[in-house]
Amino acid sequence: MLNLNKIKSQFPLFKKHPKLHYLDSAATTQTPQVVLDAMNNYYTNFRANTHRGLYNLSIEASQAFQASRASLASFINAQTEELIFTSGTTYGLNSLAYTLGPRLSHRDNVVLTRIEHHANLVPWQQMAKHYGFELRFVELTTPTTVISNHSEKSLAHQTTNRDSSSPRGSLGMTSCELDMESAKKLIDKNTKIVSFTLASNVLGTVNPAKEIVALAKKVRAISIIDAAQAVAHFPIDVQDIDCDFLVFSGHKMYGPTGIGVLYGKKIMLEEHIEPFLFGGEMVNEVTFENATWNDVPLRFEAGTQNIAGVIGLGAAVKFIQEIGWSEIQSHEQSLTNKLINELTNVGAQIVGSNTCHSESPVVGGEESPAHSTDGQRSLVGASLTRDDNGKVALPNRIGVVSFTLPGIHPHDVAEILNQNNVAVRAGHQCAMPLHKHLGLSATVRVSLGMYTTKEDADALIAAIEKTKKVFK
Amino acid sequence: MDDLYQQALLDLYKNPLNKKPLSDFTIRQEENNPLCGEQVELFVKFDEHDRVTDVGWESEGCSISQVGASLLTDYIKNKTREELKTITSDEVIKMTGLNLNPARLRCLLLCYTALQKILTT
Ligand SMILES: Cc1ncc(COP(=O)(O)O)c(C=O)c1O
């Protein structure tokens, strides 16, 4: 088991706020000391611009920058040249939409899902308006059980909010998985891009990425994965998933804000997409009339980068790897199950799956080597859950749990929790259409990080009991 | 903040004032709070002298937004359009006696924002 006190003590914010129960890690995670130290070290000891100076400081900064790139690449089992630094998930998705959108026409379609964050919806919507392509949404499975103990008030509340695309019948409360039959129908020969989230920031659902990518490949569509919510909670292997692009943010994986990653398959970066921003560093030769591009990935990193952010993110990867995935996953899984059970016991309606499990037992336990003996690269620092064929199996959900308390508005819940030092999110969590689709105007969301403890969960439940008393 | 959920306001939340849609109204205005996806619908009936003769609202928002809508709609009854224009957001905040953070101020003032839109059209 994780030594929780030891982990928590590595995050200075918790020293500053010893009473805080931080349950909003899906919005942003806290920063461990090692990440702060790495950035501080750059600023105080070797700050210089990268790739430019011939002097020692610049060489040191460039080396640290490149070392981070290599760590990030091996973290997702990519090649170093396939890894582009960005300012975050939103930037990554926008740059892909802006680059790929103009190639599409009214005959084409782009397939998303009903559970996308606004960051993987609005850029495509805007491009669709300009270039006339169709947007399609993979549906959620129709729920099998109807939750019946809603109060009159919340029932009325929910039915009036439902939109026409809502699944027929029940309240949709247990509908939390993508309907692969719907995906099969929607992804057709006119589909040019399939872009979807690996883990939902509302439901916690982990999507069957490999299957969806396989459907995209069948029709030669480009596949894009939003891994913002997934990246801190289970290992990602881009080769195994076989996606063309994958994006994530550093600030949701114990790294600094303002830094993120856009992974692109080498052939995609070299032959299929053009640079999105132009300027210094991304060029090879420039005349007054023309310019040629630098190699991949530098041609996608115009201008001075967030060097401290890159170095901090490298330190965050190392931090995660030193703890190890099996520790992180088993801790977060058992805590998620505890939370769901206890929330249900105090009358909360969980929006999403009610249990958290992996498809097969976790194997290993020790860090696996960066390179296995047969020369195949394997995941660094990852003790993975694998299926019968030795492939990486994804968990069914992560520790993001959204819920409602019948008759009490989520804002009021969050406010009273705040008065009890419990920090949660309330609202639509940047997924307005999904909330509407499920017939909800807002939810309360709790989300875990590796540092979340049983005491945090207990404080949440106690504060919910108080909330119920206030509004009884 | 401690008195945010004090009894008087909770009572007002549980028994809101003027919370009804009007079928006979001069202007209807919707307002959204993109932070939480909340919506308020404000109905105002003016007479021929531009005086408020009836007012109603609908929303499924949190207690703060409901309290804000109740207090504001009660306050504007029988006032003229010109008088309404002089109402400041600070006045609405003072009516609650609460010290709210910026996020909750938006909840409180949602109905007020809808009223401002009515007054400028
Ligand atoms: C699933 C998902 N996608 C995208 C984003 C956007 O990430 P960022 O704000 O770091 O760009 C988030 C963050 O809230 C998210 O949860």
Coordinates of C-alpha atoms and ligand atoms in Angstrom, one line a residue:
Chain A
M1 CA 0.0 0.0 0.0
L2 CA 1.0 3.6 -0.5
N3 CA 2.3 5.3 2.5
L4 CA -0.3 8.0 2.3
N5 CA 1.2 10.3 4.9
K6 CA 4.4 10.2 3.2
I7 CA 2.9 11.0 -0.1
K8 CA 0.8 13.8 1.2
S9 CA 3.8 15.3 3.0
Q10 CA 5.5 15.7 -0.4
F11 CA 2.9 18.2 -1.5
P12 CA 3.6 21.6 0.2
L13 CA 0.1 22.8 -0.2
F14 CA -1.2 20.3 2.2
K15 CA 1.2 21.6 4.8
K16 CA -0.1 25.1 4.3
H17 CA -3.7 23.8 4.5
P18 CA -3.6 20.9 6.9
K19 CA -7.4 20.8 7.3
L20 CA -8.1 20.9 3.6
H21 CA -9.9 17.9 2.0
Y22 CA -9.0 18.5 -1.6
L23 CA -11.4 16.4 -3.8
D24 CA -11.0 18.3 -7.1
S25 CA -7.9 16.7 -8.6
A26 CA -9.8 16.2 -11.9
A27 CA -9.7 20.0 -12.3
T28 CA -6.1 20.2 -11.3
T29 CA -3.8 18.1 -9.2
Q30 CA -1.5 19.5 -6.5
T31 CA 2.2 19.9 -7.1
P32 CA 4.8 17.7 -5.3
Q33 CA 8.0 19.3 -4.0
V34 CA 10.2 17.6 -6.5
V35 CA 8.4 19.3 -9.4
L36 CA 8.7 22.7 -7.7
D37 CA 12.4 22.0 -7.1
A38 CA 13.0 21.0 -10.7
M39 CA 11.5 24.3 -11.9
N40 CA 13.3 26.3 -9.3
N41 CA 16.5 24.7 -10.2
Y42 CA 16.1 25.8 -13.8
Y43 CA 15.2 29.3 -12.8
T44 CA 18.0 29.7 -10.3
N45 CA 20.8 27.6 -11.7
F46 CA 20.7 27.2 -15.4
R47 CA 18.1 29.5 -16.9
A48 CA 18.8 30.1 -20.6
N49 CA 16.9 29.7 -23.8
T50 CA 17.0 26.3 -25.4
H51 CA 18.4 25.1 -28.7
R52 CA 20.0 28.5 -29.3
G53 CA 23.1 29.4 -27.2
L54 CA 26.5 27.9 -27.7
Y55 CA 27.3 28.6 -24.1
N56 CA 27.2 26.1 -21.3
L57 CA 24.0 27.4 -19.6
S58 CA 22.0 27.1 -22.8
I59 CA 23.4 23.6 -23.5
E60 CA 22.4 22.6 -20.0
A61 CA 18.9 24.0 -20.4
S62 CA 18.5 22.3 -23.8
Q63 CA 19.7 19.0 -22.3
A64 CA 17.2 19.2 -19.5
F65 CA 14.5 20.0 -22.0
Q66 CA 15.3 17.1 -24.2
A67 CA 15.6 14.8 -21.2
S68 CA 12.0 15.7 -20.3
R69 CA 10.8 15.0 -23.8
A70 CA 12.4 11.6 -23.6
S71 CA 10.8 10.8 -20.2
L72 CA 7.4 12.0 -21.4
A73 CA 7.7 9.9 -24.6
S74 CA 8.6 6.7 -22.7
F75 CA 5.8 7.5 -20.2
I76 CA 3.3 6.9 -23.0
N77 CA 5.5 4.4 -24.9
A78 CA 6.1 6.8 -27.8
Q79 CA 9.3 7.7 -29.6
T80 CA 11.0 10.9 -28.5
E81 CA 10.4 12.7 -31.9
E82 CA 6.7 12.0 -31.6
L83 CA 6.3 14.2 -28.6
I84 CA 5.4 17.8 -29.0
F85 CA 5.1 20.2 -26.0
T86 CA 2.0 22.4 -25.9
S87 CA 0.3 24.6 -23.4
G88 CA -2.2 21.9 -22.6
T89 CA -5.0 19.7 -23.8
T90 CA -7.1 22.6 -25.1
Y91 CA -4.3 23.8 -27.2
G92 CA -3.5 20.4 -28.5
L93 CA -7.1 19.7 -29.6
N94 CA -7.5 23.2 -31.1
S95 CA -4.3 22.8 -33.1
L96 CA -5.5 19.5 -34.5
A97 CA -8.9 20.9 -35.3
Y98 CA -7.4 24.0 -37.0
T99 CA -4.9 21.8 -38.9
L100 CA -7.2 19.0 -40.0
G101 CA -10.6 20.8 -40.2
P102 CA -9.9 22.8 -43.4
R103 CA -9.2 19.5 -45.2
L104 CA -12.8 18.4 -44.8
S105 CA -15.8 19.2 -46.9
H106 CA -19.6 18.7 -46.7
R107 CA -19.3 15.1 -47.6
D108 CA -17.2 14.2 -44.6
N109 CA -18.0 13.6 -41.0
V110 CA -16.1 13.8 -37.7
V111 CA -17.2 11.4 -35.0
L112 CA -17.1 12.5 -31.4
T113 CA -19.0 11.1 -28.4
R114 CA -21.7 12.3 -26.1
I115 CA -19.3 12.7 -23.2
E116 CA -16.7 15.1 -24.5
H117 CA -15.3 18.0 -22.6
H118 CA -16.0 21.3 -24.3
A119 CA -12.4 21.3 -25.3
N120 CA -13.0 18.3 -27.6
L121 CA -16.3 19.6 -28.9
V122 CA -16.3 23.4 -29.5
P123 CA -13.2 23.4 -31.8
W124 CA -14.8 20.8 -34.0
Q125 CA -18.1 22.6 -34.0
Q126 CA -16.4 25.8 -35.1
M127 CA -14.6 24.0 -37.9
A128 CA -17.7 22.3 -39.0
K129 CA -19.4 25.7 -39.4
H130 CA -16.6 26.9 -41.6
Y131 CA -16.0 23.8 -43.7
G132 CA -19.4 22.2 -43.7
F133 CA -18.6 18.7 -42.4
E134 CA -21.0 16.8 -40.2
L135 CA -20.5 16.1 -36.5
R136 CA -21.6 12.8 -35.1
F137 CA -21.8 11.6 -31.6
V138 CA -21.4 8.1 -30.3
E139 CA -24.3 7.4 -28.0
L140 CA -24.2 6.1 -24.4
T141 CA -25.7 2.7 -23.8
T142 CA -29.4 2.8 -22.8
P143 CA -29.6 2.3 -19.0
T144 CA -31.0 -0.9 -17.8
T145 CA -32.0 0.1 -14.3
V146 CA -34.1 3.1 -13.4
I147 CA -33.2 4.8 -10.1
S148 CA -36.6 5.2 -8.5
N149 CA -36.1 7.0 -5.2
H150 CA -35.9 10.5 -6.6
S151 CA -37.9 13.1 -4.9
E152 CA -40.8 14.7 -6.8
K153 CA -38.8 17.8 -7.0
S154 CA -35.7 16.4 -8.6
L155 CA -37.7 14.3 -10.9
A156 CA -39.5 17.3 -12.3
H157 CA -36.2 19.1 -12.4
Q158 CA -34.6 16.4 -14.4
T159 CA -37.4 15.7 -16.9
T160 CA -37.8 19.4 -17.9
N161 CA -34.1 19.6 -18.6
R162 CA -33.9 16.7 -21.0
D163 CA -33.0 17.4 -24.5
S164 CA -34.4 15.6 -27.6
S165 CA -31.2 13.5 -27.9
S166 CA -31.6 12.0 -24.5
P167 CA -31.8 8.2 -24.3
R168 CA -35.4 7.1 -24.2
G169 CA -37.0 5.9 -21.0
S170 CA -35.3 6.3 -17.7
L171 CA -33.3 9.1 -16.1
G172 CA -30.1 8.0 -17.7
M173 CA -28.5 7.8 -14.3
T174 CA -26.8 4.5 -15.0
S175 CA -26.0 5.2 -18.6
C176 CA -22.3 5.7 -18.5
E177 CA -20.7 3.7 -21.2
L178 CA -20.3 4.3 -24.9
D179 CA -22.5 2.2 -27.1
M180 CA -20.1 0.4 -29.4
E181 CA -23.0 -0.5 -31.7
S182 CA -23.6 3.2 -32.2
A183 CA -19.9 3.8 -32.9
K184 CA -20.0 1.0 -35.5
K185 CA -23.0 2.6 -37.2
L186 CA -21.7 6.2 -37.1
I187 CA -18.1 5.6 -38.2
D188 CA -18.4 5.1 -41.9
K189 CA -16.5 5.6 -45.2
N190 CA -17.1 9.4 -45.0
T191 CA -15.6 9.6 -41.5
K192 CA -12.3 11.4 -41.6
I193 CA -11.6 12.0 -37.9
V194 CA -12.6 10.2 -34.7
S195 CA -11.8 12.1 -31.6
F196 CA -12.8 11.0 -28.1
T197 CA -11.9 11.2 -24.5
L198 CA -10.1 8.3 -22.9
A199 CA -11.6 9.0 -19.5
S200 CA -14.7 11.1 -18.8
N201 CA -14.3 14.1 -16.6
V202 CA -17.9 13.7 -15.5
L203 CA -18.8 10.0 -15.4
G204 CA -15.3 8.7 -14.8
T205 CA -15.9 6.2 -17.5
V206 CA -12.9 4.8 -19.3
N207 CA -13.7 4.3 -23.0
P208 CA -12.6 1.2 -25.0
A209 CA -9.9 3.2 -26.9
K210 CA -8.5 0.3 -28.8
E211 CA -11.8 -0.8 -30.2
I212 CA -12.7 2.8 -31.3
V213 CA -9.4 3.3 -32.9
A214 CA -9.7 0.0 -34.7
L215 CA -13.1 1.2 -36.1
A216 CA -11.5 4.5 -37.2
K217 CA -8.6 2.6 -38.9
K218 CA -11.0 0.4 -40.8
V219 CA -12.3 3.5 -42.7
R220 CA -8.8 5.2 -42.7
A221 CA -10.0 8.0 -40.4
I222 CA -7.5 9.8 -38.2
S223 CA -7.9 9.0 -34.5
I224 CA -7.4 11.5 -31.7
I225 CA -7.5 10.8 -28.0
D226 CA -8.1 13.3 -25.2
A227 CA -6.2 11.7 -22.3
A228 CA -6.5 14.7 -20.0
Q229 CA -8.3 12.8 -17.3
A230 CA -6.6 9.5 -17.9
V231 CA -3.0 10.4 -17.7
A232 CA -2.5 10.5 -14.0
H233 CA -4.5 7.4 -13.2
F234 CA -3.4 4.5 -15.3
P235 CA -0.6 3.8 -17.8
I236 CA -1.2 4.8 -21.4
D237 CA 0.5 2.9 -24.2
V238 CA 0.1 4.8 -27.5
Q239 CA 1.5 1.9 -29.5
D240 CA -0.9 -0.6 -28.0
I241 CA -3.9 1.8 -28.5
D242 CA -2.5 2.6 -32.0
C243 CA -4.1 6.1 -32.1
D244 CA -2.7 8.8 -34.4
F245 CA -2.8 11.5 -31.9
L246 CA -3.1 11.8 -28.1
V247 CA -3.2 14.9 -26.0
F248 CA -2.9 15.7 -22.3
S249 CA -2.2 18.5 -19.7
G250 CA 0.6 18.6 -17.2
H251 CA -1.4 20.2 -14.5
K252 CA -3.7 17.1 -14.2
M253 CA -0.7 14.8 -13.6
Y254 CA 1.1 16.6 -10.7
G255 CA 3.0 18.8 -13.1
P256 CA 3.0 22.6 -13.6
T257 CA 0.2 24.6 -15.2
G258 CA 0.6 25.8 -18.8
I259 CA 2.3 22.8 -20.1
G260 CA 0.9 19.8 -22.0
V261 CA 1.7 17.2 -24.6
L262 CA 0.6 16.5 -28.1
Y263 CA 1.7 13.0 -29.2
G264 CA 1.5 12.3 -32.9
K265 CA 2.6 9.2 -34.8
K266 CA 5.8 9.9 -36.6
I267 CA 4.3 9.4 -40.0
M268 CA 1.5 11.7 -39.2
L269 CA 3.8 14.5 -38.0
E270 CA 6.1 14.1 -40.9
E271 CA 3.7 13.6 -43.8
H272 CA 0.2 14.4 -42.8
I273 CA 0.1 17.6 -40.8
E274 CA 1.6 21.0 -41.3
P275 CA 2.9 23.3 -38.6
F276 CA 0.2 25.3 -36.9
L277 CA 2.3 28.2 -35.5
F278 CA 5.2 29.8 -37.4
G279 CA 8.2 31.7 -36.1
G280 CA 11.6 31.0 -34.6
E281 CA 13.0 27.5 -33.9
M282 CA 10.4 25.7 -36.1
V283 CA 12.3 26.6 -39.3
N284 CA 15.2 25.2 -41.2
E285 CA 16.0 27.8 -43.8
V286 CA 14.4 31.2 -44.2
T287 CA 14.5 33.7 -47.0
F288 CA 12.5 36.8 -47.5
E289 CA 10.1 34.8 -49.6
N290 CA 10.0 31.4 -48.1
A291 CA 10.8 29.1 -45.3
T292 CA 11.5 25.4 -44.9
W293 CA 10.6 23.5 -41.7
N294 CA 12.8 22.1 -39.0
D295 CA 12.6 18.4 -38.2
V296 CA 9.8 16.8 -36.3
P297 CA 9.0 17.6 -33.5
L298 CA 10.7 21.0 -33.5
R299 CA 8.7 22.3 -36.4
F300 CA 5.6 22.1 -34.2
E301 CA 7.2 24.1 -31.3
A302 CA 7.5 27.6 -32.6
G303 CA 9.0 30.2 -30.4
T304 CA 10.4 30.0 -26.9
Q305 CA 8.8 27.1 -25.1
N306 CA 7.6 26.9 -21.5
I307 CA 11.0 25.6 -20.5
A308 CA 10.4 25.5 -16.8
G309 CA 7.1 23.8 -17.4
V310 CA 8.7 21.1 -19.5
I311 CA 11.3 20.5 -16.9
G312 CA 8.7 20.4 -14.2
L313 CA 6.6 18.0 -16.1
G314 CA 9.6 15.7 -16.6
A315 CA 10.0 15.7 -12.8
A316 CA 6.3 14.8 -12.4
V317 CA 6.7 11.8 -14.7
K318 CA 9.6 10.6 -12.6
F319 CA 7.6 11.1 -9.4
I320 CA 4.7 9.0 -10.8
Q321 CA 7.1 6.3 -12.0
E322 CA 8.9 6.1 -8.7
I323 CA 5.6 5.4 -6.9
G324 CA 4.5 3.0 -9.6
W325 CA 1.2 2.4 -11.3
S326 CA 0.1 -0.6 -9.4
E327 CA 0.3 1.4 -6.1
I328 CA -1.5 4.3 -7.5
Q329 CA -4.2 2.3 -9.2
S330 CA -5.0 0.0 -6.4
H331 CA -5.1 2.9 -3.9
E332 CA -7.4 5.0 -6.1
Q333 CA -9.6 2.0 -7.0
S334 CA -10.3 1.0 -3.5
L335 CA -10.9 4.6 -2.5
T336 CA -13.3 5.2 -5.4
N337 CA -15.3 2.1 -4.4
K338 CA -15.4 3.4 -0.8
L339 CA -16.6 6.8 -2.0
I340 CA -19.3 5.4 -4.3
N341 CA -20.6 3.1 -1.6
E342 CA -20.7 5.7 1.1
L343 CA -22.2 8.3 -1.2
T344 CA -24.9 5.9 -2.1
N345 CA -25.6 5.2 1.5
V346 CA -26.1 8.9 2.3
G347 CA -28.7 9.2 -0.5
A348 CA -26.5 10.6 -3.3
Q349 CA -27.5 9.6 -6.8
I350 CA -24.3 8.6 -8.6
V351 CA -24.1 9.6 -12.2
G352 CA -22.0 6.9 -13.8
S353 CA -20.8 3.4 -13.0
N354 CA -21.2 2.1 -9.5
T355 CA -18.1 0.0 -9.2
C356 CA -14.5 0.5 -10.1
H357 CA -12.4 -2.5 -11.2
S358 CA -9.8 -3.6 -13.7
E359 CA -10.7 -6.2 -16.3
S360 CA -8.1 -8.6 -14.9
P361 CA -6.0 -8.7 -11.8
V362 CA -2.9 -6.4 -11.6
V363 CA 0.2 -8.3 -12.4
G364 CA 3.8 -7.5 -11.5
G365 CA 4.2 -5.0 -8.8
E366 CA 7.7 -4.0 -9.5
E367 CA 8.8 -1.4 -12.1
S368 CA 9.2 -3.0 -15.5
P369 CA 12.4 -2.3 -17.4
A370 CA 12.5 0.4 -20.0
H371 CA 13.5 -2.1 -22.6
S372 CA 12.7 -5.7 -22.4
T373 CA 15.3 -8.2 -23.6
D374 CA 13.7 -8.8 -27.0
G375 CA 14.3 -5.2 -27.9
Q376 CA 10.6 -4.3 -27.8
R377 CA 10.0 -1.2 -25.8
S378 CA 7.7 -1.7 -22.8
L379 CA 6.2 0.8 -20.4
V380 CA 8.6 2.4 -18.1
G381 CA 7.7 2.2 -14.5
A382 CA 4.4 0.6 -15.2
S383 CA 3.0 -2.4 -13.4
L384 CA 0.1 -3.0 -15.7
T385 CA -3.1 -4.8 -15.7
R386 CA -3.0 -7.1 -18.7
D387 CA -5.5 -9.3 -20.4
D388 CA -5.1 -12.9 -21.4
N389 CA -3.0 -12.0 -24.4
G390 CA -0.7 -10.0 -22.3
K391 CA -2.1 -6.7 -23.6
V392 CA -2.7 -3.8 -21.3
A393 CA -6.3 -3.8 -19.9
L394 CA -7.9 -0.6 -19.1
P395 CA -9.8 -0.1 -15.8
N396 CA -13.6 0.5 -16.3
R397 CA -13.5 3.9 -14.5
I398 CA -11.3 6.4 -12.7
G399 CA -11.9 8.2 -9.4
V400 CA -14.1 10.9 -10.8
V401 CA -17.5 10.6 -9.2
S402 CA -20.4 12.9 -10.0
F403 CA -23.6 12.9 -8.1
T404 CA -26.7 14.8 -7.1
L405 CA -28.4 15.0 -3.7
P406 CA -32.2 15.0 -4.4
G407 CA -33.8 18.3 -3.6
I408 CA -30.5 20.2 -3.0
H409 CA -28.8 22.2 -5.7
P410 CA -25.2 21.2 -6.4
H411 CA -24.0 24.8 -5.7
D412 CA -25.5 24.6 -2.3
V413 CA -23.9 21.3 -1.7
A414 CA -20.5 22.6 -2.7
E415 CA -20.9 25.7 -0.6
I416 CA -21.6 23.8 2.6
L417 CA -18.8 21.3 1.8
N418 CA -16.5 24.3 1.4
Q419 CA -17.5 25.6 4.8
N420 CA -16.4 22.2 6.0
N421 CA -13.0 22.4 4.2
V422 CA -14.1 19.9 1.6
A423 CA -13.2 21.2 -1.9
V424 CA -15.3 19.8 -4.7
R425 CA -16.6 21.0 -8.1
A426 CA -20.2 21.8 -8.8
G427 CA -21.8 22.7 -12.0
H428 CA -21.6 21.1 -15.4
Q429 CA -17.9 20.4 -15.4
C430 CA -17.3 21.8 -18.8
A431 CA -19.7 19.2 -20.3
M432 CA -22.9 21.2 -20.7
P433 CA -24.3 19.0 -23.5
L434 CA -23.7 15.8 -21.6
H435 CA -25.5 17.2 -18.5
K436 CA -28.4 18.2 -20.7
H437 CA -28.4 14.8 -22.4
L438 CA -28.6 13.1 -19.0
G439 CA -31.4 15.4 -17.9
L440 CA -29.3 17.1 -15.3
S441 CA -28.6 20.8 -15.0
A442 CA -25.7 20.4 -12.7
T443 CA -23.9 17.8 -10.6
V444 CA -21.4 17.8 -7.7
R445 CA -18.1 16.1 -8.7
V446 CA -15.5 14.6 -6.4
S447 CA -12.3 13.4 -7.8
L448 CA -9.2 11.7 -6.4
G449 CA -5.5 12.0 -6.7
M450 CA -2.8 9.7 -5.3
Y451 CA -2.7 11.8 -2.2
T452 CA -6.4 11.5 -1.4
T453 CA -7.0 9.6 1.9
K454 CA -9.8 7.7 3.6
E455 CA -10.0 10.7 5.9
D456 CA -10.8 13.0 3.0
A457 CA -13.6 10.6 1.9
D458 CA -14.9 10.5 5.5
A459 CA -14.9 14.3 5.7
L460 CA -16.9 14.5 2.5
I461 CA -19.5 12.1 3.8
A462 CA -19.8 13.9 7.2
A463 CA -20.2 17.3 5.4
I464 CA -22.9 15.8 3.2
E465 CA -24.8 14.7 6.3
K466 CA -24.6 18.3 7.5
T467 CA -25.8 19.6 4.2
K468 CA -28.8 17.4 4.3
K469 CA -29.6 18.7 7.8
V470 CA -29.4 22.4 6.6
F471 CA -31.9 21.6 3.8
K472 CA -34.1 19.1 5.6
Chain B
M1 CA -20.3 33.4 5.0
D2 CA -21.4 31.7 8.2
D3 CA -24.9 33.1 7.9
L4 CA -25.2 32.0 4.3
Y5 CA -27.6 29.3 5.2
Q6 CA -29.3 31.2 8.0
Q7 CA -32.9 30.4 8.7
A8 CA -34.5 33.5 7.1
L9 CA -32.8 33.0 3.8
L10 CA -33.5 29.2 3.9
D11 CA -37.2 30.0 4.5
L12 CA -37.2 32.3 1.5
Y13 CA -35.6 29.6 -0.5
K14 CA -38.2 27.1 0.5
N15 CA -41.0 29.6 0.0
P16 CA -39.9 31.8 -2.8
L17 CA -41.7 35.0 -3.8
N18 CA -43.1 35.6 -7.3
K19 CA -41.8 32.3 -8.5
K20 CA -44.3 31.7 -11.3
P21 CA -44.3 32.2 -15.1
L22 CA -46.6 35.0 -16.3
S23 CA -48.9 34.4 -19.2
D24 CA -49.6 38.1 -19.5
F25 CA -46.3 40.0 -19.6
T26 CA -44.6 42.8 -21.5
I27 CA -41.1 41.4 -21.6
R28 CA -39.6 38.0 -20.9
Q29 CA -35.9 37.7 -20.5
E30 CA -33.7 34.6 -20.0
E31 CA -30.3 34.7 -18.4
N32 CA -27.6 32.0 -18.1
N33 CA -24.8 31.4 -15.7
P34 CA -22.2 29.6 -17.8
L35 CA -20.3 28.7 -14.6
C36 CA -23.0 26.3 -13.5
G37 CA -25.4 26.1 -16.5
E38 CA -28.1 27.6 -14.5
Q39 CA -30.9 29.5 -16.2
V40 CA -33.4 32.1 -15.0
E41 CA -36.4 33.3 -16.9
L42 CA -37.8 36.7 -15.8
F43 CA -41.3 38.0 -16.8
V44 CA -42.2 41.7 -16.3
K45 CA -45.6 43.3 -17.0
F46 CA -45.5 47.1 -17.4
D47 CA -48.6 49.3 -17.6
E48 CA -49.1 52.2 -20.0
H49 CA -47.1 54.4 -17.6
D50 CA -44.2 52.0 -17.7
R51 CA -44.9 50.9 -14.1
V52 CA -44.4 47.3 -13.1
T53 CA -47.7 45.8 -12.4
D54 CA -46.7 42.2 -12.2
V55 CA -43.5 40.2 -12.1
G56 CA -42.6 36.5 -12.2
W57 CA -39.6 34.3 -12.6
E58 CA -38.7 30.6 -13.1
S59 CA -35.4 28.9 -12.4
E60 CA -34.0 25.7 -11.0
G61 CA -31.0 27.3 -9.5
C62 CA -29.3 27.1 -6.2
S63 CA -30.6 28.7 -3.0
I64 CA -28.6 31.9 -3.5
S65 CA -30.0 32.5 -7.0
Q66 CA -33.5 31.8 -5.8
V67 CA -33.1 34.2 -2.9
G68 CA -31.8 36.8 -5.3
A69 CA -34.7 36.4 -7.6
S70 CA -37.2 36.6 -4.8
L71 CA -35.8 39.7 -3.2
L72 CA -35.3 41.5 -6.4
T73 CA -38.7 40.8 -7.9
D74 CA -40.4 41.9 -4.7
Y75 CA -38.4 45.1 -4.7
I76 CA -39.3 46.1 -8.2
K77 CA -43.1 45.8 -7.9
N78 CA -44.9 49.1 -8.6
K79 CA -41.7 50.9 -9.6
T80 CA -41.4 52.6 -12.9
R81 CA -38.9 51.7 -15.6
E82 CA -36.9 54.8 -14.7
E83 CA -36.8 53.9 -11.1
L84 CA -35.7 50.4 -12.0
K85 CA -32.8 51.8 -13.8
T86 CA -31.4 53.3 -10.6
I87 CA -31.2 50.0 -8.8
T88 CA -27.6 49.0 -8.4
S89 CA -26.2 45.5 -7.9
D90 CA -24.9 46.6 -4.5
E91 CA -28.4 47.3 -3.4
V92 CA -29.4 43.7 -4.3
I93 CA -26.3 42.4 -2.4
K94 CA -27.2 44.5 0.6
M95 CA -30.8 43.1 0.7
T96 CA -29.4 39.7 1.5
G97 CA -26.9 40.9 4.1
L98 CA -24.5 38.3 2.9
N99 CA -20.8 38.5 2.1
L100 CA -20.5 36.4 -1.0
N101 CA -17.6 35.2 -3.0
P102 CA -17.4 36.2 -6.7
A103 CA -18.8 32.9 -8.0
R104 CA -21.8 33.1 -5.7
L105 CA -22.4 36.8 -6.6
R106 CA -23.1 35.7 -10.1
C107 CA -25.7 33.3 -8.8
L108 CA -27.3 36.1 -6.6
L109 CA -27.3 38.6 -9.5
L110 CA -28.5 36.3 -12.2
C111 CA -32.0 37.7 -12.1
Y112 CA -30.7 41.2 -11.7
T113 CA -28.6 40.7 -14.9
A114 CA -31.8 39.6 -16.7
L115 CA -33.5 42.8 -15.5
Q116 CA -30.7 44.9 -16.8
K117 CA -31.2 43.4 -20.2
I118 CA -34.9 44.2 -20.1
L119 CA -34.1 47.8 -19.2
T120 CA -31.7 48.3 -22.1
T121 CA -34.1 46.9 -24.7
Ligands
LIG1 C1 -11.6 15.4 -20.5 C2 -10.9 16.7 -20.6 N1 -10.5 17.2 -21.7 C3 -9.9 18.4 -21.8 C4 -9.7 19.2 -20.7 C5 -9.1 20.6 -20.9 O1 -7.8 20.6 -20.3 P1 -7.0 21.9 -20.1 O2 -7.9 22.9 -19.4 O3 -5.8 21.5 -19.3 O4 -6.6 22.4 -21.5 C6 -10.1 18.7 -19.5 C7 -9.9 19.6 -18.3 O5 -10.7 19.9 -17.5 C8 -10.7 17.5 -19.4 O6 -11.2 17.0 -18.2

